[in-house]
Each structure stands twice: as C-alpha cells, then as structure tokens.
Short mmCIF file of C-alpha atoms and ligand atoms in Angstrom, two decimals:
data_model
loop_
_atom_site.label_atom_id
_atom_site.label_comp_id
_atom_site.label_asym_id
_atom_site.label_seq_id
_atom_site.Cartn_x
_atom_site.Cartn_y
_atom_site.Cartn_z
CA UNK A 1 -14.68 9.02 24.93
CA UNK A 2 -14.73 7.89 21.46
CA UNK A 3 -11.70 6.97 19.22
CA UNK A 4 -10.32 5.16 16.39
CA UNK A 5 -7.71 2.48 16.90
CA UNK A 6 -5.08 0.97 14.66
CA UNK A 7 -4.41 -2.71 15.43
CA UNK A 8 -0.81 -3.58 14.33
CA UNK A 9 0.04 -7.20 14.25
CA UNK A 10 3.58 -7.64 15.06
CA UNK A 11 3.57 -11.31 14.34
CA UNK A 12 2.40 -10.55 10.77
CA UNK A 13 5.35 -8.18 10.47
CA UNK A 14 7.75 -10.76 11.84
CA UNK A 15 6.11 -13.37 9.50
CA UNK A 16 6.59 -11.03 6.61
CA UNK A 17 10.34 -10.38 7.68
CA UNK A 18 11.12 -14.15 7.57
CA UNK A 19 9.13 -14.71 4.38
CA UNK A 20 11.09 -12.09 2.53
CA UNK A 21 14.47 -13.35 4.10
CA UNK A 22 13.58 -16.72 2.72
CA UNK A 23 13.09 -15.36 -0.83
CA UNK A 24 16.76 -14.68 -1.04
CA UNK A 25 19.89 -16.89 -0.50
CA UNK A 26 21.37 -17.74 2.90
CA UNK A 27 24.10 -15.39 2.45
CA UNK A 28 21.81 -12.47 1.83
CA UNK A 29 20.88 -10.37 4.90
CA UNK A 30 17.56 -8.78 5.13
CA UNK A 31 17.46 -5.33 6.44
CA UNK A 32 14.42 -3.31 7.22
CA UNK A 33 13.16 0.34 6.10
CA UNK A 34 11.46 1.70 9.17
CA UNK A 35 11.42 5.42 8.16
CA UNK A 36 8.60 7.60 8.64
CA UNK A 37 7.72 6.22 12.02
CA UNK A 38 7.76 2.60 10.64
CA UNK A 39 5.52 3.43 7.72
CA UNK A 40 3.14 4.96 10.12
CA UNK A 41 2.79 2.01 12.31
CA UNK A 42 5.17 2.87 15.13
CA UNK A 43 8.89 2.73 14.52
CA UNK A 44 9.86 1.49 18.04
CA UNK A 45 7.38 -1.46 18.30
CA UNK A 46 7.82 -2.45 14.62
CA UNK A 47 11.52 -2.45 14.95
CA UNK A 48 11.39 -4.34 18.29
CA UNK A 49 9.43 -7.15 16.53
CA UNK A 50 11.84 -7.11 13.59
CA UNK A 51 14.82 -7.40 15.90
CA UNK A 52 13.23 -10.19 17.49
CA UNK A 53 12.58 -11.91 14.03
CA UNK A 54 16.36 -11.46 13.42
CA UNK A 55 16.89 -8.13 11.57
CA UNK A 56 20.01 -6.31 12.62
CA UNK A 57 20.10 -3.51 9.98
CA UNK A 58 17.66 -0.83 10.02
CA UNK A 59 17.18 2.21 7.86
CA UNK A 60 15.61 5.48 8.79
CA UNK A 61 15.17 8.51 6.63
CA UNK A 62 16.13 11.22 9.13
CA UNK A 63 18.71 11.57 11.91
CA UNK A 64 16.14 12.27 14.48
CA UNK A 65 14.47 8.91 13.73
CA UNK A 66 17.81 7.14 13.99
CA UNK A 67 18.39 8.75 17.36
CA UNK A 68 14.95 7.66 18.57
CA UNK A 69 15.39 4.14 17.31
CA UNK A 70 19.01 3.87 18.95
CA UNK A 71 17.41 4.86 22.25
CA UNK A 72 14.61 2.46 21.96
CA UNK A 73 17.11 -0.37 21.29
CA UNK A 74 19.13 0.71 24.21
CA UNK A 75 16.20 0.73 26.73
CA UNK A 76 15.50 -2.84 25.75
CA UNK A 77 19.21 -3.82 25.93
CA UNK A 78 19.13 -4.90 22.18
CA UNK A 79 22.75 -4.91 20.98
CA UNK A 80 24.29 -5.45 17.62
CA UNK A 81 21.73 -3.58 15.52
CA UNK A 82 23.23 -1.31 12.90
CA UNK A 83 20.92 1.85 12.26
CA UNK A 84 21.75 3.87 9.05
CA UNK A 85 20.21 7.10 8.04
CA UNK A 86 19.45 7.52 4.48
CA UNK A 87 19.08 11.37 4.15
CA UNK A 88 22.73 12.31 4.01
CA UNK A 89 24.26 14.78 6.44
CA UNK A 90 25.98 18.04 7.14
CA UNK A 91 29.38 18.22 8.82
CA UNK A 92 27.89 19.36 12.04
CA UNK A 93 25.53 16.36 12.19
CA UNK A 94 28.75 13.87 12.42
CA UNK A 95 29.10 14.39 16.11
CA UNK A 96 25.44 13.08 16.62
CA UNK A 97 26.05 10.15 14.21
CA UNK A 98 29.11 9.16 16.32
CA UNK A 99 27.49 9.74 19.71
CA UNK A 100 24.67 7.48 18.90
CA UNK A 101 26.66 4.89 16.76
CA UNK A 102 24.58 5.63 13.57
CA UNK A 103 25.79 4.93 10.09
CA UNK A 104 25.80 8.02 7.96
CA UNK A 105 24.90 7.33 4.29
CA UNK A 106 27.28 9.25 1.86
CA UNK A 107 25.23 10.87 -0.87
CA UNK A 108 27.75 13.32 -2.38
CA UNK A 109 31.46 13.92 -2.78
CA UNK A 110 31.13 16.72 -0.35
CA UNK A 111 29.76 14.50 2.30
CA UNK A 112 32.81 12.14 1.75
CA UNK A 113 35.04 14.95 2.14
CA UNK A 114 33.37 16.11 5.56
CA UNK A 115 33.43 12.58 6.75
CA UNK A 116 37.09 12.10 5.98
CA UNK A 117 37.87 15.58 7.62
CA UNK A 118 35.79 14.69 10.59
CA UNK A 119 37.84 11.40 11.02
CA UNK A 120 41.10 13.22 10.94
CA UNK A 121 39.99 15.61 13.64
CA UNK A 122 38.47 12.92 15.86
CA UNK A 123 41.32 10.46 14.95
CA UNK A 124 38.76 7.72 14.76
CA UNK A 125 36.78 6.07 12.02
CA UNK A 126 33.02 6.31 11.49
CA UNK A 127 31.88 3.71 9.29
CA UNK A 128 29.48 4.85 6.57
CA UNK A 129 27.34 3.50 3.64
CA UNK A 130 27.93 4.59 0.03
CA UNK A 131 24.78 5.46 -1.93
CA UNK A 132 25.25 5.40 -5.72
CA UNK A 133 22.49 6.58 -7.93
CA UNK A 134 22.09 4.29 -10.86
CA UNK A 135 19.21 5.88 -12.76
CA UNK A 136 16.46 7.11 -10.33
CA UNK A 137 18.12 10.41 -10.40
CA UNK A 138 16.96 11.33 -6.97
CA UNK A 139 19.76 10.78 -4.40
CA UNK A 140 23.26 9.56 -4.24
CA UNK A 141 26.53 9.76 -6.23
CA UNK A 142 25.44 9.93 -9.80
CA UNK A 143 26.72 7.72 -12.61
CA UNK A 144 28.98 10.65 -13.62
CA UNK A 145 31.08 10.15 -10.54
CA UNK A 146 32.26 6.82 -11.73
CA UNK A 147 35.63 8.61 -12.57
CA UNK A 148 36.58 9.11 -8.87
CA UNK A 149 34.43 5.98 -7.64
CA UNK A 150 37.18 4.07 -9.58
CA UNK A 151 40.14 6.22 -8.45
CA UNK A 152 41.86 4.46 -5.64
CA UNK A 153 43.55 7.54 -4.59
CA UNK A 154 40.12 9.29 -3.96
CA UNK A 155 39.36 10.17 -0.46
CA UNK A 156 36.34 7.84 -0.60
CA UNK A 157 38.61 4.82 -0.69
CA UNK A 158 40.15 5.92 2.72
CA UNK A 159 36.77 5.88 4.53
CA UNK A 160 35.56 2.75 6.26
CA UNK A 161 32.41 1.58 4.13
CA UNK A 162 30.10 -1.06 5.47
CA UNK A 163 28.05 -1.23 2.42
CA UNK A 164 27.48 0.11 -0.97
CA UNK A 165 23.98 0.62 -2.16
CA UNK A 166 21.70 1.82 -4.78
CA UNK A 167 17.95 2.13 -5.10
CA UNK A 168 15.59 0.70 -7.89
CA UNK A 169 13.10 3.16 -9.46
CA UNK A 170 10.63 0.63 -10.87
CA UNK A 171 11.22 -2.77 -9.00
CA UNK A 172 7.47 -2.99 -8.58
CA UNK A 173 7.26 -3.45 -12.38
CA UNK A 174 9.53 -6.47 -13.28
CA UNK A 175 8.92 -5.88 -16.97
CA UNK A 176 10.45 -2.28 -16.90
CA UNK A 177 13.65 -2.34 -18.73
CA UNK A 178 15.26 0.24 -16.28
CA UNK A 179 15.61 -2.72 -13.76
CA UNK A 180 18.19 -4.28 -16.01
CA UNK A 181 19.89 -1.00 -16.80
CA UNK A 182 20.25 -0.21 -13.05
CA UNK A 183 21.53 -3.71 -12.22
CA UNK A 184 24.20 -3.23 -15.09
CA UNK A 185 25.14 0.33 -13.82
CA UNK A 186 25.43 -1.01 -10.19
CA UNK A 187 27.50 -3.88 -11.12
CA UNK A 188 29.89 -1.63 -13.15
CA UNK A 189 30.06 1.07 -10.53
CA UNK A 190 30.77 -1.08 -7.55
CA UNK A 191 33.64 -2.93 -9.01
CA UNK A 192 36.18 -0.81 -7.15
CA UNK A 193 34.53 -1.87 -3.95
CA UNK A 194 34.92 -5.73 -4.29
CA UNK A 195 35.49 -6.30 -0.65
CA UNK A 196 32.41 -4.36 0.52
CA UNK A 197 28.98 -5.78 0.75
CA UNK A 198 26.43 -4.54 -1.74
CA UNK A 199 22.62 -3.77 -1.60
CA UNK A 200 20.21 -3.04 -4.31
CA UNK A 201 16.70 -4.27 -3.52
CA UNK A 202 13.75 -2.64 -1.79
CA UNK A 203 10.68 -4.78 -1.49
CA UNK A 204 10.03 -4.98 -5.12
CA UNK A 205 13.51 -6.06 -5.89
CA UNK A 206 13.20 -9.16 -3.75
CA UNK A 207 10.84 -10.48 -6.31
CA UNK A 208 13.17 -9.91 -9.16
CA UNK A 209 15.73 -12.64 -10.14
CA UNK A 210 18.51 -13.49 -7.69
CA UNK A 211 21.12 -11.51 -9.61
CA UNK A 212 19.49 -8.34 -8.06
CA UNK A 213 19.77 -9.67 -4.52
CA UNK A 214 23.46 -9.15 -3.66
CA UNK A 215 24.41 -9.21 -0.01
CA UNK A 216 21.71 -7.20 1.76
CA UNK A 217 18.02 -6.37 0.81
CA UNK A 218 16.07 -3.37 2.19
CA UNK A 219 12.35 -4.16 2.19
CA UNK A 220 9.91 -1.64 3.71
CA UNK A 221 6.43 -1.83 2.46
CA UNK A 222 6.23 -5.61 2.04
CA UNK A 223 7.21 -6.00 5.87
CA UNK A 224 3.93 -4.19 6.48
CA UNK A 225 2.11 -6.60 4.27
CA UNK A 226 1.51 -4.58 1.03
CA UNK A 227 3.21 -3.80 -2.23
CA UNK A 228 3.28 -0.74 -4.51
CA UNK A 229 1.18 -2.46 -7.02
CA UNK A 230 -1.84 -4.10 -5.43
CA UNK A 231 -1.82 -6.84 -8.16
CA UNK A 232 1.73 -7.80 -7.05
CA UNK A 233 0.90 -8.04 -3.25
CA UNK A 234 1.83 -11.61 -2.60
CA UNK A 235 -0.85 -13.53 -0.62
CA UNK A 236 2.02 -14.97 1.37
CA UNK A 237 2.55 -11.52 2.84
CA UNK A 238 0.18 -10.91 5.85
CA UNK A 239 -1.54 -7.70 6.39
CA UNK A 240 -0.13 -5.96 9.42
CA UNK A 241 -2.88 -3.44 10.08
CA UNK A 242 -6.57 -3.20 10.96
CA UNK A 243 -8.15 0.23 11.52
CA UNK A 244 -11.08 0.21 13.77
CA UNK A 245 -13.27 3.21 14.76
CA UNK A 246 -16.07 3.71 17.14
CA UNK A 247 -19.72 4.29 16.03
CA UNK A 248 -20.95 7.32 17.73
CA UNK A 249 -24.48 7.70 16.67
CA UNK A 250 -27.29 5.89 14.55
CA UNK A 251 -29.86 7.89 13.02
CA UNK A 252 -32.91 7.52 10.81
CA UNK A 253 -33.47 9.67 7.61
CA UNK A 254 -36.64 10.13 5.58
CA UNK A 255 -36.50 9.63 1.92
CA UNK A 256 -35.10 12.72 0.44
CA UNK A 257 -33.05 13.87 3.49
CA UNK A 258 -29.42 14.56 3.03
CA UNK A 259 -26.41 13.98 4.98
CA UNK A 260 -22.82 15.43 5.48
CA UNK A 261 -21.06 18.55 4.18
CA UNK A 262 -22.67 20.04 0.98
CA UNK A 263 -25.67 17.51 1.66
CA UNK A 264 -23.99 15.31 -0.96
CA UNK A 265 -25.66 12.06 0.22
CA UNK A 266 -29.41 11.97 -0.32
CA UNK A 267 -31.53 9.07 1.30
CA UNK A 268 -33.31 7.52 -1.92
CA UNK A 269 -35.54 5.46 0.64
CA UNK A 270 -35.99 5.84 4.37
CA UNK A 271 -32.35 5.18 5.53
CA UNK A 272 -30.23 4.60 8.38
CA UNK A 273 -26.92 6.05 9.00
CA UNK A 274 -24.03 5.38 11.37
CA UNK A 275 -21.60 8.10 12.34
CA UNK A 276 -18.16 6.87 13.08
CA UNK A 277 -15.25 8.66 14.97
CA UNK A 278 -12.49 9.02 12.32
CA UNK A 279 -12.00 11.66 9.66
CA UNK A 280 -9.54 13.18 7.32
CA UNK A 281 -7.53 14.47 10.41
CA UNK A 282 -6.80 10.80 11.00
CA UNK A 283 -5.64 10.15 7.46
CA UNK A 284 -8.93 9.02 6.10
CA UNK A 285 -8.88 10.82 2.72
CA UNK A 286 -11.82 12.95 1.38
CA UNK A 287 -11.18 11.42 -1.74
CA UNK A 288 -12.68 8.11 -0.57
CA UNK A 289 -16.15 9.58 -1.07
CA UNK A 290 -16.51 10.90 -4.61
CA UNK A 291 -19.83 9.30 -5.83
CA UNK A 292 -19.79 11.47 -9.11
CA UNK A 293 -16.50 9.61 -9.87
CA UNK A 294 -17.77 6.32 -8.87
CA UNK A 295 -15.59 6.21 -5.72
CA UNK A 296 -17.39 5.27 -2.53
CA UNK A 297 -15.30 3.48 0.03
CA UNK A 298 -16.74 0.69 2.20
CA UNK A 299 -16.44 0.21 5.95
CA UNK A 300 -17.45 -3.06 7.92
CA UNK A 301 -20.09 -3.02 10.39
CA UNK A 302 -21.38 -6.08 12.02
CA UNK A 303 -19.40 -8.24 9.69
CA UNK A 304 -20.92 -6.62 6.49
CA UNK A 305 -19.46 -4.04 4.03
CA UNK A 306 -21.38 -0.99 3.88
CA UNK A 307 -20.86 2.30 1.78
CA UNK A 308 -19.91 5.72 3.08
CA UNK A 309 -22.98 8.15 3.07
CA UNK A 310 -21.64 11.61 2.58
CA UNK A 311 -18.45 13.53 2.55
CA UNK A 312 -15.61 12.60 4.82
CA UNK A 313 -15.23 15.34 7.51
CA UNK A 314 -12.34 16.10 9.70
CA UNK A 315 -13.23 13.86 12.66
CA UNK A 316 -16.36 11.84 11.55
CA UNK A 317 -17.44 9.58 8.73
CA UNK A 318 -21.11 8.65 7.95
CA UNK A 319 -21.93 5.10 6.56
CA UNK A 320 -25.17 3.87 5.21
CA UNK A 321 -26.39 1.00 7.51
CA UNK A 322 -29.77 0.59 5.94
CA UNK A 323 -29.02 -2.84 4.59
CA UNK A 324 -28.29 -4.05 8.19
CA UNK A 325 -30.94 -5.60 10.61
CA UNK A 326 -31.87 -3.88 13.73
CA UNK A 327 -30.11 -6.42 15.89
CA UNK A 328 -26.87 -6.13 13.67
CA UNK A 329 -27.07 -2.41 14.20
CA UNK A 330 -27.62 -2.65 17.98
CA UNK A 331 -24.83 -5.03 18.38
CA UNK A 332 -22.24 -3.01 16.45
CA UNK A 333 -20.16 -0.59 18.25
CA UNK A 334 -17.21 -0.28 15.89
CA UNK A 335 -16.74 -0.02 12.21
CA UNK A 336 -13.70 -1.37 10.59
CA UNK A 337 -12.13 1.01 8.09
CA UNK A 338 -9.21 -1.03 6.88
CA UNK A 339 -9.45 -4.74 7.14
CA UNK A 340 -10.48 -7.93 5.64
CA UNK A 341 -13.40 -6.48 3.84
CA UNK A 342 -11.45 -3.41 2.48
CA UNK A 343 -7.70 -3.79 2.37
CA UNK A 344 -4.89 -1.28 2.52
CA UNK A 345 -4.24 -1.98 -1.28
CA UNK A 346 -7.97 -1.33 -2.14
CA UNK A 347 -7.97 1.90 -0.08
CA UNK A 348 -4.95 2.95 -1.85
CA UNK A 349 -6.52 2.21 -5.29
CA UNK A 350 -9.66 4.09 -4.40
CA UNK A 351 -7.42 7.06 -3.35
CA UNK A 352 -5.54 6.68 -6.66
CA UNK A 353 -2.29 6.58 -4.59
CA UNK A 354 -0.01 3.81 -3.19
CA UNK A 355 -0.29 1.77 0.18
CA UNK A 356 2.86 3.71 1.48
CA UNK A 357 0.90 7.08 1.45
CA UNK A 358 -2.10 5.46 3.11
CA UNK A 359 0.12 4.18 5.86
CA UNK A 360 2.12 7.43 6.27
CA UNK A 361 -1.05 9.47 6.40
CA UNK A 362 -2.36 7.58 9.41
CA UNK A 363 -2.82 10.23 11.95
CA UNK A 364 -0.96 10.66 15.44
CA UNK A 365 -4.11 11.00 17.59
CA UNK A 366 -5.32 7.42 16.94
CA UNK A 367 -4.43 4.67 19.43
CA UNK A 368 -1.88 2.25 18.13
CA UNK A 369 -2.58 -1.34 19.63
CA UNK A 370 0.13 -3.87 19.18
CA UNK A 371 -1.09 -7.46 18.99
CA UNK A 372 1.36 -10.33 19.18
CA UNK A 373 3.87 -8.10 21.14
C1 LIG B 1 12.13 3.57 1.39
C2 LIG B 1 13.40 2.79 0.85
C3 LIG B 1 13.50 1.52 0.82
C4 LIG B 1 12.32 0.62 1.10
O1 LIG B 1 11.59 0.56 0.06
P1 LIG B 1 10.08 -0.32 -0.09
O2 LIG B 1 9.64 -0.06 -1.49
O3 LIG B 1 9.16 0.20 0.87
O4 LIG B 1 10.56 -1.75 0.04
C5 LIG B 1 14.70 0.86 0.50
N1 LIG B 1 15.86 1.69 0.22
C6 LIG B 1 15.69 2.98 0.29
C7 LIG B 1 16.97 3.80 -0.17
C8 LIG B 1 14.49 3.65 0.58
O5 LIG B 1 14.45 4.89 0.48
#
C-alpha cells in the first residue's frame, strides 16, 4: 500500500483566524469561507477548528455543503454557529434551509419574492442575507436595483435580514481603483439598511484600510495560510498544508536513457530517479513539468529540493535524486510535494494559477491527516 498524505495543521488555521480577527476592530466579527470542502482541506475538520477558535459564522457555496456542515456541528454539540449558503436558492430549496437552520443568501428580486411568499405560507420568518453586487458583476442584486433597495415598501424590507454583504473583485490589489469604487457603491446602497450588519471584505479586504471592514469580514484563503498574490502572503499567516507522498521505487539510468511519458526527461549523466506515489489524479498538475518553458517543479527528499524528471502521470511522479548521497536515498521513504521547500504559493505560480485552485484540485483519494486537532 502506497499513498500520498495531506497533513493539515489545524492549529495553523486557528492561528490564522485569530490573526485575521486581530487585523480589524473589536466590533468587527470574523466569519469564515469554508466552501468547496474547506478549500480542499476538509470542511468538517477545518470548521471545527475555526469554531474552537471563536468563529460563529460560516459561508458555504452550496446547499449540500451547508447541510453537511450543520450535521457536523450537531454531532459535536456545537451550538450557535450560523451557516450561510452563498449560491442563492430556488423556491423548493427553502424547506431545506429552514429544516437545517441555514441562512439563504438573496441574490435577486425573484429570490426575495420567493422568500416572502414562503414565510407567508409557513407563518414563520427565515432570516436571510442580502447580497448586493457593487462592481464585480457576478452575483447579487446589481447596482441597478438601488431603486427598490431604497424603497421602504418593497418586499425586501419586510424580510428579516441578518447581514447585507457585497464582494470585492480586486481586494488582492490594494492599488486597484475598483476597491474605492465598490466601497462607495456599497456605502450608498446599504443606506436603507442602517440597522443591519454589513460585510464587504474577503481575505484581501482585511488588509485594506479599516473603512472597508464594517461589521463582518469573510476570509477564506488567508485562513489556509495563503493569499491570491503570493507577494501579498503575509509572513504572519502560517501555512496550513504539507503534502507528502511515498517513494515507491529508486532506479538507475545510464547516460542517454529517458524517463516518463514521451521520454521527455533524458539523463545527461548516469542518474538516479525516485518514483513517487502522486500524480495528476491527485491534483498534481501536469503543467508542473514543462522544461521547454523553464518550469520544473521541485519536491523535497531527505531534506533537499530535487527537480521532477519527466512528465507527471496520473498516479506517479518521477524526481531526479542524482544529487543525493546513497545514504540519503536509502533513508528517504517520502517526498514532500508542498511544504517548506516549495510552498503552495510557489506551486500556484509555476502552474500560472492561484493558490485557491491548487487547494481545490487536491484529490479525494489522498489521506487527510489533521495535526493539532
Ligand atoms: C469565497 C468567498 C469569500 C472568501 O474569499 P477569499 O478570497 O478566499 O478570502 C468571501 N466572500 C464570498 C462571497 C466568497 O465567494
């Protein structure tokens, strides 16, 4: 049995939560985005650690995720956590929201009308979050809805709202002028909701001036120790992930022998290669071996960074361990794929993507091991 293991450091996630919470004033609550299985790290375990660190408001993307999280909290006897579902809903979903005490996010007039009708039918209130789009143009009430947002007779104002939120498009770039524009739009559009709490910031927004912070922040990626822009990753955030994989074979190559699909690696000298039990089916992107474009990812074996040797295959990687000594090779049973030598942010950069995608690509068949639980 060989495998690949994700070591998830729950203490690091709790530390990051407290660090982010400390970046805003005492009256600003820090919520957590745990959508997409807690950014690939395991929604239940991550949320449990966050709850223990003091988090009481959780955002999932989909209704199923919210139901799963509610069940996990119930199993542990954790009360008082509010779980909001970002995606919006159909009328038929509202029974589920109510049954599981989940908070629907209103993204359109139609949804406001459905919720109002549902409440009349049930003769009971189902608190909701109002999502206003202030310039991202993706989801939520558009700025063109200000006419009825500000009309006190509109049905929206008869609903019980626990939060009014918007989402920043470019918070990872403090110099982008859209940040100020969205803040201005938000401040204007929320005026009719003076008694309701407000939320604008994701992770990046927390590092913008305090005028952005309002009553609730909603970090995701920073909780997991990364930021969109690797240069912005604050060294005070702790990495939450180490990815290890078993070494399954060591082999010797003569000069001129090739390795991997397409024989793309060629030994320029007699070489030694290590075969490692992880591949693109686990979320290790094939784009990490493109020597003709200068991209060759490193893995760490026996405490030393060594380069990949040959294309990434579905279940296996090959690394060039020629630079290691016999005893180093003999002593090594694992390779570290994401860790101190090669961070999540570096892997994201080599893949020309963002750390979010590296995390959510992490496969289901790997063992997730929780340290500091
Ligand atoms: C994903 C998401 C967040 C968290 O964003 P990060 O950039 O990961 O901090 C916050 N709010 C909304 C609406 C989201 O979709």
